């Protein structure tokens, strides 16, 4: 008997630290960790103690005898990881955790501002708290009246287990050395210059909440939207809550095939009765109830080997009740010589994903809504007179490159795919902050190990740091932000120890008192209680507030009730 890592693995790696036999891999000290889709438990070494399950912040680790039928496939996936050459070359005994990276502040205060309260910002705060002591003061700034960023507005509403990560984030905010300021926006309520004057270090963790565009004809037609906007809409983000999406159509096309694309496809295809058990925004539930969609097509311009979604995400979609998942790959696809060559050279995790794709039906089912994974289709133009009616696609395929290796290229054919709703899911971009260097082409802040770098001088800006998507681009899973934050915090502490910080010219207290009345941790907890109570009344986990003024009103009402 053994424990098994399942679909909801967030790569937080808290499980790695507590395993007494060191059988969970790859861990944060291994090179493969930064690109791993999930972690794996070696069934031949696991002693079934359950320590990892207790430590997992999202409930992704389950004893094999307690698995739900939909998760049984993960028994083989965990075992297969360790059947690769060299994957069992680890010492089956947990090494004692080293604390030599802790920094004694020695009476010198370290004042840190963190902009953003999503996973990146919370992991940065957590790492600072663990590696320092008294004398640390962290102020976290969030422009909305609710924290958690991606964990609240990016994680799909039916992935409630993944959202449990916010419990550990809340423990971080509970620390007396942390102050939360909600409703404070950089470049509106205070500036980068203000922050640098009042803090030894400023860490930007404000994410990437704008989408990349395709740059093709017809992209601006009504009915063409970004998947980012759609996901933020159904998750109740205040910036997108009032958008309208026309679901009175038979088919939707999603351009791009990353995890967000599969999330959106699942939400569009899923039975609304199931979604009522999620924390989806009420307005989205009502709209989806009226949906006429029968098919959702997920387009990838290259083949299964280059599919951007992860194997766990695919497995989750495949096991969702009421959805007929299939692929329109030809029946003889596996026999293609170039495809076999490319498959043989691919990493193990990619081969596992391709095998799962090839196991899918090659024809649509006549029952329920269907999700079709379509490969080798590149968008050329969106078509329609008054609104989107379809998309012209260039057919691509594998060919030999100059070095003889398989590459994807257009083969000269085009096809037309009818659709009344088109969602582009081709990446996210950050937004610039006045006074902070920004790489417009990449949509992120230039940096070296988290130190913000001026591209004109190629020198680091003293006391200015970055973490998360705004640092590295939209890559990785939730737990990837933990390692990313650790690198940034290491740079902060190294600079502090070397005496490169501490040029404060303004009092932090004066800055905080000059800010507009917003909210704090107590205000968030009041909003949280209100949402949970509203959900309890209708049999849901919570009913989200989606407008800033409603959040502020709920916070004040709850606080007044407590005071009374």
XYZ file of C-alpha atoms in Angstrom, residues 69-546:
478
model
C -12.388 5.832 -9.347
C -11.557 8.925 -11.414
C -8.109 9.079 -9.774
C -7.120 5.416 -10.148
C -5.002 6.238 -13.211
C -2.624 8.198 -10.980
C -1.440 4.970 -9.334
C 0.211 3.991 -12.619
C 1.393 7.552 -13.324
C 3.203 7.791 -9.969
C 4.781 4.359 -10.411
C 5.827 5.009 -14.017
C 7.832 8.084 -13.032
C 10.196 5.931 -10.969
C 10.578 3.348 -13.715
C 12.646 5.836 -15.695
C 16.420 5.336 -15.604
C 17.994 7.053 -12.612
C 14.759 8.093 -10.908
C 15.409 5.777 -7.961
C 18.937 7.060 -7.425
C 18.032 8.818 -4.203
C 18.838 8.039 -0.587
C 15.752 6.508 1.085
C 16.187 8.557 4.211
C 15.126 12.118 4.813
C 17.997 14.535 5.334
C 17.563 16.979 8.193
C 16.478 20.365 6.915
C 19.281 22.902 7.008
C 18.726 26.366 8.436
C 21.996 27.937 7.353
C 20.113 30.290 5.030
C 18.454 32.113 7.923
C 19.492 35.725 8.452
C 19.778 37.306 11.886
C 18.603 40.904 11.655
C 20.725 41.714 14.733
C 18.753 44.764 15.738
C 18.679 46.218 12.224
C 15.061 46.432 11.056
C 14.154 45.134 7.611
C 11.072 46.814 6.162
C 9.641 45.162 3.066
C 6.729 46.183 0.848
C 5.115 43.439 -1.241
C 2.801 44.571 -4.034
C 0.275 41.819 -4.706
C -1.323 39.182 -2.466
C -1.555 36.244 -4.854
C 0.525 33.066 -4.494
C 3.736 34.838 -5.567
C 3.395 37.587 -2.966
C 2.248 35.237 -0.201
C 5.086 32.791 -0.828
C 7.572 35.684 -0.705
C 6.147 36.824 2.635
C 6.192 33.253 3.978
C 9.839 32.762 3.017
C 10.868 36.074 4.580
C 9.112 35.125 7.819
C 10.801 31.719 7.948
C 14.287 33.026 7.257
C 14.385 36.049 9.562
C 13.198 36.936 13.053
C 12.097 39.965 15.027
C 12.832 43.241 13.301
C 11.131 42.207 10.071
C 8.097 44.242 8.982
C 6.167 43.281 5.846
C 3.417 45.468 4.399
C 1.385 43.802 1.641
C -0.577 45.983 -0.767
C -3.533 44.754 -2.830
C -5.561 46.962 -5.171
C -8.746 44.903 -4.697
C -10.667 44.514 -1.434
C -10.002 40.755 -1.449
C -6.630 38.952 -1.447
C -5.250 35.778 -3.083
C -4.967 36.914 -6.719
C -4.637 33.881 -8.992
C -5.820 31.523 -6.237
C -9.190 33.322 -6.147
C -9.566 34.584 -9.712
C -7.463 32.181 -11.804
C -7.995 28.706 -10.364
C -11.121 27.179 -11.895
C -14.166 27.401 -9.591
C -14.695 23.624 -9.650
C -11.123 23.052 -8.407
C -12.029 23.738 -4.792
C -9.197 21.538 -3.502
C -6.614 23.734 -5.204
C -8.146 26.830 -3.620
C -7.411 25.341 -0.187
C -3.876 26.708 -0.629
C -5.254 30.013 0.671
C -5.478 28.500 4.167
C -1.687 28.471 4.355
C -1.564 31.987 2.905
C -3.924 33.185 5.622
C -1.590 31.793 8.276
C 1.152 33.919 6.736
C -1.000 37.047 6.964
C -1.781 36.177 10.598
C 1.844 36.739 11.590
C 2.266 39.879 13.699
C 5.084 41.002 11.411
C 2.718 41.249 8.421
C 0.273 44.070 7.689
C -2.309 43.803 4.899
C -3.606 46.881 3.076
C -6.501 46.233 0.701
C -7.901 48.667 -1.852
C -4.523 50.320 -2.480
C -3.394 50.668 -6.089
C 0.120 51.508 -7.225
C 0.215 54.531 -9.581
C -3.123 55.691 -8.152
C -2.804 55.798 -4.361
C 0.972 55.674 -4.076
C 3.935 55.492 -6.418
C 7.034 53.397 -6.873
C 9.040 56.363 -5.591
C 6.873 56.479 -2.442
C 7.540 52.803 -1.748
C 11.284 53.050 -2.299
C 11.469 55.980 0.122
C 9.663 54.147 2.941
C 10.958 50.562 2.623
C 14.318 48.825 2.532
C 13.025 46.472 -0.147
C 10.061 46.557 -2.524
C 8.931 43.255 -4.068
C 6.542 43.439 -7.019
C 4.316 40.363 -7.182
C 1.437 41.894 -9.103
C 1.075 39.124 -11.672
C 0.102 39.278 -15.333
C -3.563 40.093 -15.866
C -3.675 41.156 -19.489
C -3.804 38.836 -22.471
C -1.669 38.385 -25.537
C -3.389 39.026 -28.840
C -3.164 36.978 -32.024
C -2.795 39.935 -34.375
C -5.046 38.443 -37.057
C -7.889 39.876 -39.121
C -11.298 39.903 -37.427
C -9.930 39.534 -33.898
C -11.903 42.599 -32.747
C -15.276 41.270 -33.941
C -18.017 40.845 -31.305
C -17.940 37.271 -30.050
C -14.128 37.226 -29.986
C -12.711 37.439 -26.465
C -9.696 36.386 -24.477
C -9.928 33.250 -22.354
C -8.327 35.285 -19.572
C -11.310 37.658 -19.553
C -13.736 34.752 -19.633
C -12.020 32.961 -16.730
C -11.866 36.182 -14.700
C -15.571 36.745 -15.474
C -16.747 33.363 -14.227
C -14.433 33.664 -11.209
C -15.995 36.999 -10.230
C -13.063 39.378 -10.751
C -14.367 42.942 -10.244
C -12.637 44.193 -13.410
C -14.511 41.676 -15.568
C -17.737 40.894 -13.700
C -19.884 43.102 -15.950
C -18.718 41.602 -19.252
C -21.215 39.762 -21.426
C -20.551 36.585 -23.404
C -23.000 35.314 -26.007
C -23.519 31.614 -25.285
C -26.490 31.338 -27.652
C -24.503 29.336 -30.188
C -23.786 25.687 -30.945
C -20.001 25.788 -31.012
C -17.169 27.624 -29.264
C -13.544 27.573 -30.388
C -10.655 28.095 -27.974
C -7.400 29.062 -29.686
C -4.488 27.709 -27.667
C -4.260 24.538 -25.601
C -2.710 25.355 -22.242
C -4.253 24.586 -18.858
C -6.409 27.722 -18.972
C -7.853 26.578 -22.303
C -8.789 23.186 -20.838
C -10.265 24.844 -17.745
C -12.432 27.077 -19.923
C -13.488 24.150 -22.122
C -14.501 22.132 -19.068
C -16.489 25.022 -17.590
C -18.322 25.590 -20.892
C -19.145 21.899 -21.256
C -19.893 20.955 -17.668
C -23.375 20.406 -16.266
C -24.481 23.584 -14.498
C -25.889 21.463 -11.667
C -22.306 20.407 -10.895
C -21.034 23.974 -11.153
C -23.515 25.036 -8.480
C -21.332 23.087 -6.046
C -18.390 25.350 -6.927
C -17.636 28.957 -5.998
C -18.359 30.236 -9.511
C -19.740 33.775 -9.609
C -23.533 33.848 -9.560
C -23.833 35.882 -12.767
C -21.776 33.260 -14.629
C -23.933 30.415 -13.316
C -27.043 32.184 -14.551
C -25.516 32.803 -17.986
C -24.279 29.217 -18.353
C -27.738 27.942 -17.445
C -28.958 29.533 -20.696
C -26.039 28.232 -22.785
C -26.876 26.472 -26.058
C -23.345 25.173 -26.629
C -22.978 21.577 -27.805
C -19.314 21.456 -28.841
C -16.131 23.161 -27.640
C -13.102 22.897 -29.921
C -9.625 23.409 -28.438
C -7.163 24.317 -31.186
C -3.402 23.807 -31.127
C -1.225 25.038 -33.985
C 1.207 22.187 -33.423
C 0.857 18.520 -32.534
C 0.220 16.543 -29.337
C 3.921 16.586 -28.437
C 3.775 20.372 -28.099
C 0.414 20.528 -26.297
C 0.794 23.132 -23.548
C -1.649 21.581 -21.079
C -0.365 19.234 -18.391
C -1.195 15.556 -18.004
C -3.049 16.129 -14.687
C -5.239 18.766 -16.342
C -6.036 16.407 -19.226
C -6.852 13.591 -16.802
C -9.174 15.895 -14.900
C -11.048 16.859 -18.056
C -11.263 13.238 -19.203
C -12.805 12.145 -15.907
C -15.416 14.925 -15.725
C -18.891 13.426 -15.853
C -21.126 14.446 -18.734
C -18.326 15.589 -21.070
C -17.450 13.592 -24.192
C -13.744 14.271 -24.758
C -12.258 13.249 -28.110
C -9.588 14.182 -30.639
C -9.819 14.547 -34.396
C -6.323 13.149 -34.994
C -6.405 10.652 -37.882
C -6.624 6.974 -36.991
C -3.179 6.272 -38.487
C -1.469 9.203 -36.736
C 0.736 6.943 -34.604
C 2.080 5.207 -37.722
C 3.616 8.406 -39.108
C 7.402 7.992 -39.263
C 8.194 11.590 -38.301
C 5.759 11.422 -35.419
C 7.426 8.251 -34.095
C 10.842 9.917 -34.378
C 9.671 12.999 -32.492
C 7.940 10.865 -29.861
C 11.085 8.852 -29.239
C 13.098 12.003 -28.519
C 10.513 13.562 -26.198
C 10.857 13.688 -22.383
C 9.039 11.056 -20.335
C 6.300 13.406 -19.081
C 5.517 14.517 -22.638
C 5.322 10.918 -23.858
C 2.887 10.096 -21.054
C 0.694 13.014 -22.079
C 0.745 12.034 -25.748
C -0.213 8.463 -24.865
C -3.203 9.802 -22.937
C -4.216 11.929 -25.938
C -3.904 8.982 -28.316
C -6.097 6.888 -26.017
C -8.992 9.303 -26.565
C -11.849 8.420 -28.934
C -11.357 9.607 -32.523
C -15.044 10.320 -33.070
C -17.547 12.509 -31.250
C -20.109 10.921 -28.994
C -23.765 11.603 -29.679
C -24.427 12.079 -25.966
C -23.833 15.238 -23.949
C -21.597 18.154 -24.760
C -18.324 17.338 -26.438
C -14.836 18.783 -26.153
C -12.664 18.194 -29.209
C -8.873 18.450 -29.042
C -7.767 19.557 -32.494
C -4.096 19.745 -33.447
C -2.084 21.135 -36.374
C -4.466 24.085 -36.870
C -3.139 27.680 -36.926
C -5.616 30.617 -36.943
C -5.361 32.893 -39.980
C -8.437 35.141 -39.699
C -11.696 35.356 -37.781
C -14.658 35.620 -40.093
C -18.064 37.273 -39.808
C -20.024 40.363 -40.821
C -21.535 41.818 -37.659
C -19.996 39.308 -35.254
C -17.798 36.214 -35.246
C -19.133 33.369 -37.359
C -16.023 31.217 -37.674
C -12.264 31.117 -38.122
C -10.027 30.333 -41.095
C -7.253 27.924 -40.168
C -3.970 27.009 -41.811
C -3.354 23.266 -41.674
C 0.092 22.448 -40.307
C 2.022 19.212 -40.036
C 5.353 17.634 -39.224
C 8.173 18.016 -41.711
C 11.947 17.717 -41.555
C 13.895 20.802 -40.586
C 17.366 21.727 -41.925
C 18.934 19.514 -39.248
C 16.755 16.553 -40.181
C 14.673 16.770 -37.012
C 10.855 16.963 -37.132
C 9.391 20.490 -37.031
C 5.861 21.837 -37.438
C 5.133 23.941 -40.528
C 2.188 24.995 -42.686
C 1.521 22.485 -45.462
C -0.356 24.857 -47.790
C -3.924 23.864 -46.962
C -6.616 25.911 -45.227
C -9.919 25.008 -43.630
C -12.848 26.853 -42.086
C -14.225 26.155 -38.602
C -17.665 27.537 -37.851
C -18.100 29.020 -34.361
C -20.256 31.663 -32.686
C -17.830 32.208 -29.793
C -14.036 32.356 -30.071
C -11.754 32.602 -27.050
C -8.033 33.162 -27.506
C -5.818 31.523 -24.895
C -2.296 32.254 -26.061
C -0.666 33.726 -22.972
C -0.694 36.473 -20.368
C 1.215 39.718 -20.027
C 2.055 41.957 -17.122
C 1.428 45.698 -17.093
C 4.095 48.376 -16.597
C 4.417 50.390 -13.379
C 5.621 53.986 -13.585
C 9.302 54.187 -12.711
C 9.916 50.415 -12.928
C 11.739 48.941 -15.957
C 9.481 46.858 -18.196
C 10.121 44.548 -21.152
C 7.164 45.307 -23.409
C 7.988 42.462 -25.795
C 7.852 39.904 -22.964
C 5.242 41.597 -20.788
C 7.385 41.313 -17.652
C 9.887 43.166 -15.479
C 13.554 42.512 -16.396
C 15.483 40.986 -13.526
C 18.433 38.933 -12.413
C 17.494 36.350 -9.767
C 14.597 38.596 -8.770
C 16.609 41.832 -8.634
C 14.988 44.341 -10.986
C 17.452 45.268 -13.720
C 17.601 48.479 -15.740
C 18.000 47.259 -19.356
C 19.615 50.538 -20.406
C 22.482 50.323 -17.911
C 22.281 46.564 -17.262
C 22.531 47.357 -13.549
C 20.203 46.258 -10.753
C 17.988 48.847 -9.084
C 18.887 48.920 -5.364
C 16.115 47.579 -3.152
C 13.685 46.701 -5.978
C 12.694 43.083 -6.603
C 10.138 40.998 -8.463
C 8.585 37.538 -8.187
C 5.908 35.426 -9.863
C 4.557 35.809 -13.389
C 5.631 39.450 -13.613
C 9.170 38.120 -13.038
C 9.359 35.017 -15.229
C 6.272 35.163 -17.458
C 3.118 33.008 -17.218
C 4.687 29.607 -16.647
C 4.522 26.779 -14.149
C 1.853 25.754 -11.667
C 0.856 27.225 -8.313
C 3.801 25.830 -6.374
C 6.290 27.062 -8.977
C 5.816 30.460 -7.358
C 7.262 29.091 -4.113
C 10.678 28.350 -5.598
C 10.506 31.573 -7.612
C 9.802 33.570 -4.434
C 12.606 31.809 -2.583
C 15.113 32.931 -5.202
C 13.901 36.523 -4.906
C 13.942 36.482 -1.098
C 17.485 35.077 -1.195
C 18.496 38.115 -3.240
C 16.778 40.448 -0.759
C 18.526 38.879 2.239
C 21.877 38.733 0.475
C 21.632 42.449 -0.308
C 20.533 43.207 3.258
C 23.468 41.276 4.723
C 25.882 43.030 2.350
C 24.621 46.445 3.453
C 23.114 47.329 0.082
C 19.695 48.161 1.612
C 18.491 50.626 4.237
C 18.383 53.985 2.455
C 14.981 54.983 3.842
C 14.107 58.687 3.684
C 10.413 58.637 4.652
C 8.640 57.134 7.646
C 6.602 54.038 6.811
C 3.910 55.129 9.272
C 3.472 58.463 7.508
C 3.035 56.690 4.179
C 0.411 54.297 5.557
C -1.635 57.049 7.197
C -1.675 59.017 3.939
C -3.426 56.195 2.058
C -7.185 56.233 1.407
C -9.385 54.217 3.748
C -9.356 50.675 2.437
C -9.330 47.355 4.207
C -7.123 45.087 6.269
C -7.076 41.432 7.307
C -10.132 41.962 9.512
C -11.989 43.451 6.535
C -11.124 40.450 4.368
C -12.329 38.064 7.058
C -15.585 39.982 7.271
C -16.032 39.634 3.491
C -15.112 35.953 3.731
C -17.741 35.370 6.448
C -20.361 37.180 4.378
C -19.627 35.112 1.255
C -19.637 31.824 3.154
C -22.874 32.676 4.943
C -24.499 33.598 1.625
C -23.311 30.293 0.176
C -24.594 28.292 3.125
C -28.063 29.736 2.581
C -28.214 28.308 -0.962
C -26.125 25.146 -0.534
C -22.912 26.455 -2.096
C -19.345 26.845 -0.718
C -19.660 30.620 -1.000
C -21.388 33.279 -3.080
C -18.713 35.694 -4.215
C -19.081 39.438 -4.073
C -17.951 40.742 -7.444
